[in-house]
Coordinates of C-alpha atoms and ligand atoms in Angstrom, one line a residue:
M488 CA 114.0 110.9 90.2
N489 CA 113.0 108.0 88.1
D490 CA 111.6 109.9 85.1
I491 CA 113.4 108.9 81.9
L492 CA 114.4 111.9 79.7
T493 CA 115.1 111.6 76.0
I494 CA 116.7 114.6 74.2
I495 CA 115.7 114.5 70.6
I496 CA 118.0 116.2 68.1
P497 CA 117.1 116.3 64.3
C498 CA 120.1 116.4 62.1
F499 CA 120.4 117.1 58.4
N500 CA 123.9 117.3 57.1
E501 CA 125.3 118.4 60.5
Q502 CA 128.7 116.7 60.5
E503 CA 130.4 120.0 61.4
V504 CA 128.5 120.6 64.6
L505 CA 127.7 117.1 65.7
P506 CA 130.9 116.4 67.8
E507 CA 130.3 119.6 69.8
T508 CA 126.6 118.9 70.1
R509 CA 127.2 115.5 71.4
K510 CA 129.7 116.9 73.9
E511 CA 127.5 119.8 75.2
V512 CA 124.2 118.0 75.3
G513 CA 125.9 114.9 76.8
K514 CA 127.3 117.1 79.6
I515 CA 123.9 118.5 80.4
L516 CA 122.4 115.0 80.4
N517 CA 125.0 113.6 82.7
D518 CA 124.6 116.5 85.0
L519 CA 120.9 116.0 85.2
I520 CA 121.5 112.3 85.9
D521 CA 124.1 113.0 88.6
G522 CA 121.9 115.6 90.2
E523 CA 119.1 112.9 90.3
K524 CA 116.8 115.1 88.3
V525 CA 116.2 112.4 85.7
S526 CA 116.7 108.7 85.5
A527 CA 120.1 107.1 84.7
K528 CA 118.3 105.5 81.8
S529 CA 117.9 108.8 80.0
K530 CA 119.2 109.2 76.5
I531 CA 120.0 111.4 73.6
L532 CA 118.2 110.4 70.4
F533 CA 119.7 111.8 67.2
V534 CA 117.4 111.7 64.2
D535 CA 119.3 111.7 61.0
D536 CA 117.0 113.2 58.4
G537 CA 118.5 111.5 55.3
S538 CA 121.8 113.3 55.5
S539 CA 124.2 113.0 52.5
D540 CA 127.4 113.7 54.6
N541 CA 128.9 111.7 57.4
T542 CA 126.2 112.6 60.0
W543 CA 124.9 109.0 60.3
T544 CA 128.4 107.5 60.5
L545 CA 129.1 109.9 63.4
I546 CA 125.9 109.0 65.2
E547 CA 126.6 105.3 64.8
D548 CA 130.1 105.8 66.2
Y549 CA 128.8 107.8 69.2
S550 CA 126.2 105.1 69.9
K551 CA 129.0 102.5 70.2
H552 CA 131.1 104.7 72.5
Y553 CA 128.5 106.3 74.7
S554 CA 125.8 104.3 76.3
Y555 CA 123.5 107.4 76.4
V556 CA 123.6 108.0 72.7
T557 CA 121.0 106.5 70.3
G558 CA 120.0 107.2 66.8
I559 CA 117.4 106.8 64.0
T560 CA 118.1 107.3 60.4
F561 CA 115.6 107.9 57.6
T562 CA 115.6 106.4 54.1
R563 CA 115.7 109.9 52.7
N564 CA 115.2 113.6 53.7
Y565 CA 111.7 114.0 55.1
G566 CA 112.2 117.5 56.7
H567 CA 112.7 118.9 60.1
Q568 CA 109.1 118.6 61.4
N569 CA 108.9 114.9 60.4
A570 CA 112.2 114.2 62.0
L571 CA 111.0 115.7 65.3
L572 CA 107.7 113.7 65.2
A573 CA 109.6 110.5 64.4
G574 CA 111.8 111.1 67.4
L575 CA 108.9 111.9 69.7
S576 CA 106.9 108.9 68.6
I577 CA 109.7 106.5 69.2
A578 CA 110.9 108.1 72.4
S579 CA 107.4 108.3 73.9
K580 CA 107.3 104.5 74.2
Y581 CA 110.1 104.5 76.7
S582 CA 110.4 108.0 78.2
D583 CA 108.5 110.2 80.6
I584 CA 110.0 113.5 79.4
M585 CA 111.1 114.6 76.0
I586 CA 113.1 117.6 75.0
T587 CA 113.5 118.6 71.3
I588 CA 116.4 120.8 70.3
D589 CA 118.2 121.7 67.0
A590 CA 121.6 120.2 66.3
D591 CA 123.3 123.5 65.7
L592 CA 123.6 124.7 69.4
Q593 CA 121.8 128.0 68.6
D594 CA 119.4 127.3 71.5
D595 CA 121.0 127.5 74.9
V596 CA 121.4 123.9 76.2
N597 CA 121.6 125.3 79.8
A598 CA 117.9 126.2 79.6
M599 CA 117.3 122.4 80.0
Y600 CA 117.9 122.6 83.7
E601 CA 115.1 125.1 84.2
M602 CA 112.9 123.1 81.8
I603 CA 113.3 120.0 83.9
D604 CA 112.6 122.1 87.1
K605 CA 109.4 123.5 85.5
Y606 CA 108.4 119.9 84.6
H607 CA 108.8 118.8 88.2
Q608 CA 106.6 121.7 89.2
G609 CA 103.8 120.1 87.3
N610 CA 104.0 121.5 83.8
E611 CA 103.4 119.1 80.9
I612 CA 104.9 121.5 78.3
V613 CA 107.7 123.9 78.7
Y614 CA 108.4 126.2 75.8
G615 CA 111.9 127.6 75.1
V616 CA 111.5 131.2 74.3
R617 CA 114.1 133.5 72.8
S618 CA 114.5 136.5 75.0
S619 CA 116.5 138.3 72.3
R620 CA 117.2 138.0 68.6
E621 CA 120.4 139.9 68.6
T622 CA 122.2 137.3 66.5
D623 CA 119.4 137.1 63.9
T624 CA 119.8 139.2 60.8
F625 CA 117.6 142.3 60.5
F626 CA 115.6 140.5 57.8
K627 CA 115.1 137.2 59.7
K628 CA 114.1 139.0 62.8
N629 CA 111.5 141.2 61.1
T630 CA 110.0 138.6 58.9
A631 CA 109.6 136.4 61.9
L632 CA 107.9 139.1 63.9
A633 CA 105.6 139.9 61.0
F634 CA 104.8 136.2 60.7
Y635 CA 103.8 135.9 64.3
A636 CA 101.6 139.0 64.0
L637 CA 99.9 137.7 60.9
M638 CA 99.3 134.3 62.4
R639 CA 97.6 136.0 65.4
K640 CA 95.4 137.9 63.1
L641 CA 94.4 134.7 61.4
G642 CA 93.4 133.2 64.7
V643 CA 96.4 130.8 65.2
Q644 CA 97.8 130.8 68.7
L645 CA 101.6 130.5 68.7
V646 CA 104.0 131.2 71.5
P647 CA 105.9 134.2 70.1
N648 CA 109.6 133.7 69.7
S649 CA 109.5 130.0 70.4
A650 CA 110.5 127.5 67.8
D651 CA 111.0 123.8 68.3
Y652 CA 113.1 123.9 71.5
R653 CA 110.7 122.6 74.1
L654 CA 110.1 120.0 76.8
M655 CA 107.0 117.8 76.6
S656 CA 105.8 115.1 79.1
K657 CA 104.8 111.7 77.9
K658 CA 101.2 112.7 78.4
A659 CA 101.6 115.8 76.2
V660 CA 103.5 113.8 73.5
L661 CA 100.8 111.1 73.4
A662 CA 98.2 113.9 72.9
L663 CA 100.3 115.4 70.1
L664 CA 100.5 112.0 68.4
E665 CA 96.7 111.9 68.2
Y666 CA 96.9 114.7 65.6
K667 CA 97.0 112.7 62.4
E668 CA 97.6 115.5 59.9
R669 CA 100.3 115.2 57.3
N670 CA 101.3 118.8 57.0
L671 CA 103.2 119.3 60.3
F672 CA 103.5 122.7 61.9
L673 CA 104.4 121.6 65.4
R674 CA 104.8 125.0 67.0
G675 CA 101.1 125.6 66.1
M676 CA 99.9 122.1 67.1
V677 CA 101.5 121.9 70.6
P678 CA 99.6 124.9 72.0
L679 CA 96.4 123.2 70.9
I680 CA 97.0 120.4 73.3
G681 CA 96.3 122.8 76.2
Y682 CA 97.9 121.2 79.2
Q683 CA 99.5 123.3 81.9
S684 CA 102.6 124.9 80.4
A685 CA 105.4 127.2 81.2
K686 CA 108.1 129.2 79.4
V687 CA 111.9 129.3 79.8
F688 CA 113.7 132.3 78.4
Y689 CA 117.2 132.1 76.8
K690 CA 119.4 134.0 74.4
R691 CA 119.6 132.5 71.0
K692 CA 123.1 132.2 69.7
K693 CA 124.7 132.0 66.3
R694 CA 124.9 128.6 64.6
F695 CA 127.9 126.8 66.0
A696 CA 129.2 125.6 62.6
G697 CA 127.8 124.7 59.2
K698 CA 125.1 126.5 57.2
S699 CA 121.4 127.0 57.9
K700 CA 119.3 124.2 56.5
Y701 CA 116.4 126.7 56.2
P702 CA 117.1 128.9 53.1
L703 CA 114.6 131.6 52.3
K704 CA 112.6 129.4 50.0
K705 CA 112.1 126.7 52.6
M706 CA 111.2 129.4 55.2
I707 CA 108.5 130.8 53.0
H708 CA 107.2 127.4 52.3
F709 CA 107.1 126.6 56.0
A710 CA 105.3 129.9 56.9
F711 CA 102.7 129.2 54.1
D712 CA 102.2 125.7 55.4
G713 CA 101.6 127.1 58.9
I714 CA 98.9 129.5 57.6
T715 CA 97.1 127.0 55.4
S716 CA 97.3 124.2 57.9
F717 CA 95.7 126.2 60.7
S718 CA 93.4 128.8 59.3
T719 CA 90.4 129.1 57.0
T720 CA 90.4 132.9 57.5
P721 CA 91.7 133.4 53.9
I722 CA 88.4 131.9 52.6
K723 CA 86.4 134.3 54.7
L724 CA 88.5 137.2 53.2
I725 CA 87.2 136.1 49.8
M726 CA 83.7 136.4 51.1
N727 CA 84.3 139.9 52.4
L728 CA 85.8 140.9 49.1
G729 CA 82.8 139.5 47.2
I730 CA 80.4 141.5 49.4
L731 CA 82.5 144.6 49.0
V732 CA 82.5 144.3 45.2
I733 CA 78.8 143.8 45.1
I734 CA 78.3 147.0 47.2
V735 CA 80.7 148.8 44.8
S736 CA 78.7 147.5 41.9
I737 CA 75.4 148.8 43.3
V738 CA 76.9 152.3 43.8
L739 CA 78.4 152.1 40.3
M740 CA 75.0 151.0 38.9
I741 CA 73.4 154.2 40.3
Y742 CA 76.3 156.3 39.0
T743 CA 76.1 154.7 35.6
L744 CA 72.3 155.1 35.3
V745 CA 72.6 158.7 36.2
Q746 CA 75.3 159.2 33.6
K747 CA 73.3 157.3 31.0
F748 CA 70.1 159.4 31.6
S749 CA 71.9 162.6 31.6
G750 CA 73.2 161.6 28.2
G751 CA 76.9 161.7 28.9
T752 CA 77.7 158.1 27.9
T753 CA 78.5 156.1 24.7
S754 CA 76.1 153.3 24.0
G755 CA 77.1 149.9 25.5
W756 CA 79.2 151.5 28.3
S757 CA 76.5 151.4 31.0
S758 CA 75.5 147.7 30.5
L759 CA 79.2 146.7 30.4
M760 CA 80.1 148.5 33.5
I761 CA 77.2 147.2 35.5
S762 CA 77.7 143.6 34.4
I763 CA 81.5 143.5 35.0
W764 CA 81.2 144.6 38.6
L765 CA 78.1 142.7 39.5
L766 CA 79.3 139.5 37.9
G767 CA 82.7 139.9 39.6
G768 CA 81.1 140.3 43.0
V769 CA 78.7 137.4 42.5
Q770 CA 81.5 135.1 41.3
L771 CA 83.7 136.0 44.4
L772 CA 80.8 135.4 46.7
S773 CA 80.0 132.0 45.1
L774 CA 83.6 131.0 45.3
S775 CA 83.7 131.8 49.0
I776 CA 80.6 129.7 49.6
L777 CA 82.3 126.8 47.8
G778 CA 85.4 127.7 49.9
E779 CA 83.4 127.4 53.1
Y780 CA 82.5 123.8 52.3
I781 CA 86.2 123.1 51.4
G782 CA 87.1 124.7 54.7
K783 CA 84.8 122.2 56.4
I784 CA 86.3 119.3 54.5
F785 CA 89.8 120.6 55.5
T786 CA 89.0 120.5 59.2
E787 CA 87.3 117.1 58.9
V788 CA 90.1 115.3 57.1
K789 CA 92.6 116.4 59.6
M790 CA 90.7 114.3 62.1
R791 CA 92.2 116.2 65.0
P792 CA 91.3 115.0 68.5
R793 CA 88.1 116.8 69.7
F794 CA 89.3 117.2 73.2
H795 CA 92.1 116.2 75.7
I796 CA 91.1 115.3 79.2
R797 CA 93.2 116.7 82.0
Y798 CA 91.8 114.4 84.7
E799 CA 88.9 112.1 85.2
N800 CA 88.1 109.6 88.0
Y801 CA 85.1 107.9 86.4
S802 CA 87.0 105.0 85.0
K803 CA 88.8 104.4 88.2
K804 CA 85.6 104.3 90.3
M805 CA 83.9 102.0 87.8
K806 CA 86.6 99.4 88.1
F807 CA 85.8 98.6 91.7
Ligands
UDP821 N1 116.8 119.9 59.8 C1 116.3 118.6 59.5 N2 115.9 118.4 58.2 C2 115.8 119.4 57.3 C3 116.3 120.7 57.6 C4 116.8 120.9 58.9 O1 116.3 117.7 60.3 O2 115.4 119.1 56.2 C5 117.3 120.1 61.2 C6 118.7 120.7 61.2 O3 119.7 119.7 61.2 C7 118.7 121.5 62.6 C8 117.3 121.9 62.7 O4 116.5 121.1 61.8 O5 119.0 120.6 63.6 C9 117.1 123.4 62.4 O6 117.7 123.7 61.2 P1 118.6 125.0 61.0 O7 119.4 125.3 62.2 O8 119.4 124.9 59.7 O9 117.5 126.2 60.8 P2 117.6 127.7 61.2 O10 118.0 127.7 62.7 O11 118.5 128.3 60.3 O12 116.2 128.2 61.0
MG822 MG1 119.6 126.8 63.4

């Protein structure tokens, strides 16, 4: 096959795992080349996300010794999602297939064989899905599951248990690059592209070496980013709350008036009760109306592509 594959690996202070990663991923790549599944021009592209350890020195060294190793380094740390996008945008110029995978070997590199097969069967996107989370801590597993459930409730389509280990064809990557938003949440964006896709299942392992670069604080930030970049449902919740409070205030109004006329109240209580609830409700409702407009601005400024065409033959026929 003549399709050029680039395996994109974001690295942030990964000097402990990098030698092993280079070896394991290099072996898969060479296997794929030898088996004529991908072109001999295929590469590994390490994206150094502003590491402060020896990560970049190692990448430079590998680039000299191995013809299939290439690298990019950032001026500073821009975060995992930006590192992935940088890799994809550079690789898409020269490759037909791109696979992104973490540097820490938690994702099974052997799943790449099946990914490539699924690509040859006509899939533009192949998601790596964890079939078990045995190695995750109880906390990480359950927070992740709760997060997927919440996202689904908010109307965001994610592929459950899939992170950023996936194959994308050049066509799919070019479509992804049309999404101009700054707050990246790739695992939410990729399903929006909508090309034919498939899943490959694998067991997620423990980190090969080094520490997680996603401490709890970063994880919460990432999850929050995912929600606020994809959903305006929270604004609608304010509207529902506003309507609820107004209904409560009407019930309360009746109750208060009954109390007042049956003489069981101190003076001033009735008017205070009624105004607090009614005003609260009106304020929430007004806020949500403002929110609706902000929600519209939010979707407009993202300037997401309005559609992706799977196939058309109009342009071809018009040329002749
Ligand atoms: N990473 C990155 N920039 C960052 C944080 C992480 O490029 O600011 C990379 C990291 O080197 C790894 C991948 O993103 O290749 C996933 O990070 P990690 O394995 O630490 O996350 P976890 O698996 O613990 O969620
Ligand atoms: Mg990891």
